[in-house]
């Protein structure tokens, strides 16, 4: 998990039943990343069960994603997510 992951989850949790594409997320202030990078992170978050794809390239937050934001769910313990505090580490994890 990297800082961008939390920002993605926060955006999708702002309104219940919100659906967003990576390009929609990348257009928000505070997300200084390309839609391609955001898309890779969304796929990882979906693998961890924190996001759910609802259509090709469109995601919504899951109950686990909301619980993660409320610090009631550990993605590292439940989904084998790697936790990182540096944004650069997230970019290299995508390529691994």
Tab-separated table of C-alpha atoms in Angstrom:
chain	number	residue	atom	x	y	z
A	1	UNK	CA	0.000	0.000	0.000
A	2	UNK	CA	1.243	3.457	-0.888
A	3	UNK	CA	-0.103	6.946	-0.237
A	4	UNK	CA	-1.834	7.005	-3.636
A	5	UNK	CA	-3.817	3.901	-2.659
A	6	UNK	CA	-5.283	5.696	0.344
A	7	UNK	CA	-6.118	8.751	-1.768
A	8	UNK	CA	-7.941	6.543	-4.277
A	9	UNK	CA	-9.922	4.862	-1.499
A	10	UNK	CA	-10.751	8.221	0.087
A	11	UNK	CA	-12.087	9.614	-3.204
A	12	UNK	CA	-14.281	6.587	-3.778
A	13	UNK	CA	-15.572	6.650	-0.205
A	14	UNK	CA	-16.660	10.301	-0.275
A	15	UNK	CA	-20.036	9.402	-1.740
A	16	UNK	CA	-21.761	6.080	-1.260
A	17	UNK	CA	-22.154	4.060	-4.461
A	18	UNK	CA	-19.603	6.240	-6.246
A	19	UNK	CA	-18.075	4.750	-9.385
A	20	UNK	CA	-14.906	6.184	-10.922
A	21	UNK	CA	-12.455	5.360	-13.652
A	22	UNK	CA	-8.700	5.841	-13.231
A	23	UNK	CA	-8.855	8.857	-15.557
A	24	UNK	CA	-11.567	10.431	-13.347
A	25	UNK	CA	-9.405	9.828	-10.278
A	26	UNK	CA	-6.273	11.223	-11.972
A	27	UNK	CA	-8.113	14.479	-12.733
A	28	UNK	CA	-8.704	15.248	-9.036
A	29	UNK	CA	-6.546	17.756	-7.166
A	30	UNK	CA	-4.026	16.000	-4.972
A	31	UNK	CA	-3.526	13.130	-7.446
A	32	UNK	CA	-0.378	14.087	-9.382
A	33	UNK	CA	-0.193	10.809	-11.312
A	34	UNK	CA	-1.125	9.634	-14.779
A	35	UNK	CA	-4.324	7.723	-15.364
A	36	UNK	CA	-2.183	4.719	-16.344
A	37	UNK	CA	-0.432	4.686	-12.956
A	38	UNK	CA	-3.753	5.197	-11.141
A	39	UNK	CA	-5.203	2.318	-13.177
A	40	UNK	CA	-2.392	0.004	-12.071
A	41	UNK	CA	-3.001	0.945	-8.441
A	42	UNK	CA	-6.759	0.385	-8.838
A	43	UNK	CA	-6.070	-3.113	-10.174
A	44	UNK	CA	-3.855	-3.827	-7.149
A	45	UNK	CA	-6.514	-2.500	-4.780
A	46	UNK	CA	-9.059	-4.758	-6.474
A	47	UNK	CA	-6.705	-7.732	-6.022
A	48	UNK	CA	-6.588	-6.913	-2.287
A	49	UNK	CA	-10.393	-6.709	-2.132
A	50	UNK	CA	-10.460	-2.977	-1.341
A	51	UNK	CA	-11.956	-1.954	-4.696
A	52	UNK	CA	-14.401	-3.786	-6.919
A	53	UNK	CA	-14.456	-3.455	-10.702
A	54	UNK	CA	-18.022	-2.721	-11.814
A	55	UNK	CA	-17.283	-2.353	-15.529
A	56	UNK	CA	-14.198	-2.305	-17.691
A	57	UNK	CA	-11.980	0.353	-16.108
A	58	UNK	CA	-14.572	1.517	-13.559
A	59	UNK	CA	-14.273	0.825	-9.833
A	60	UNK	CA	-16.165	1.237	-6.582
A	61	UNK	CA	-14.954	0.875	-3.007
A	62	UNK	CA	-15.810	-2.305	-1.097
A	63	UNK	CA	-16.832	-2.728	2.536
A	64	UNK	CA	-13.262	-3.860	3.189
A	65	UNK	CA	-11.968	-0.675	1.571
A	66	UNK	CA	-14.124	1.443	3.862
A	67	UNK	CA	-13.028	-0.629	6.868
A	68	UNK	CA	-9.390	-0.122	5.824
A	69	UNK	CA	-9.871	3.662	5.826
A	70	UNK	CA	-11.468	3.414	9.271
A	71	UNK	CA	-8.440	1.360	10.414
A	72	UNK	CA	-10.656	-1.664	11.079
A	73	UNK	CA	-9.182	-3.860	8.331
A	74	UNK	CA	-5.578	-4.730	7.565
A	75	UNK	CA	-4.972	-5.282	3.868
A	76	UNK	CA	-1.514	-6.632	4.661
A	77	UNK	CA	-2.939	-9.340	6.912
A	78	UNK	CA	-6.004	-10.165	4.816
A	79	UNK	CA	-4.863	-9.708	1.225
A	80	UNK	CA	-1.096	-10.105	1.187
A	81	UNK	CA	-0.729	-6.406	0.368
A	82	UNK	CA	2.720	-4.956	0.781
A	83	UNK	CA	2.764	-1.797	2.854
A	84	UNK	CA	5.095	1.032	1.888
A	85	UNK	CA	5.400	4.582	3.123
A	86	UNK	CA	7.222	5.891	0.059
A	87	UNK	CA	5.353	6.743	-3.109
A	88	UNK	CA	8.248	5.562	-5.288
A	89	UNK	CA	8.035	2.092	-3.785
A	90	UNK	CA	4.521	1.755	-5.142
A	91	UNK	CA	5.703	2.441	-8.655
A	92	UNK	CA	8.371	-0.241	-8.539
A	93	UNK	CA	5.970	-2.772	-6.997
A	94	UNK	CA	3.710	-2.396	-10.030
A	95	UNK	CA	6.476	-3.491	-12.329
A	96	UNK	CA	7.452	-6.502	-10.234
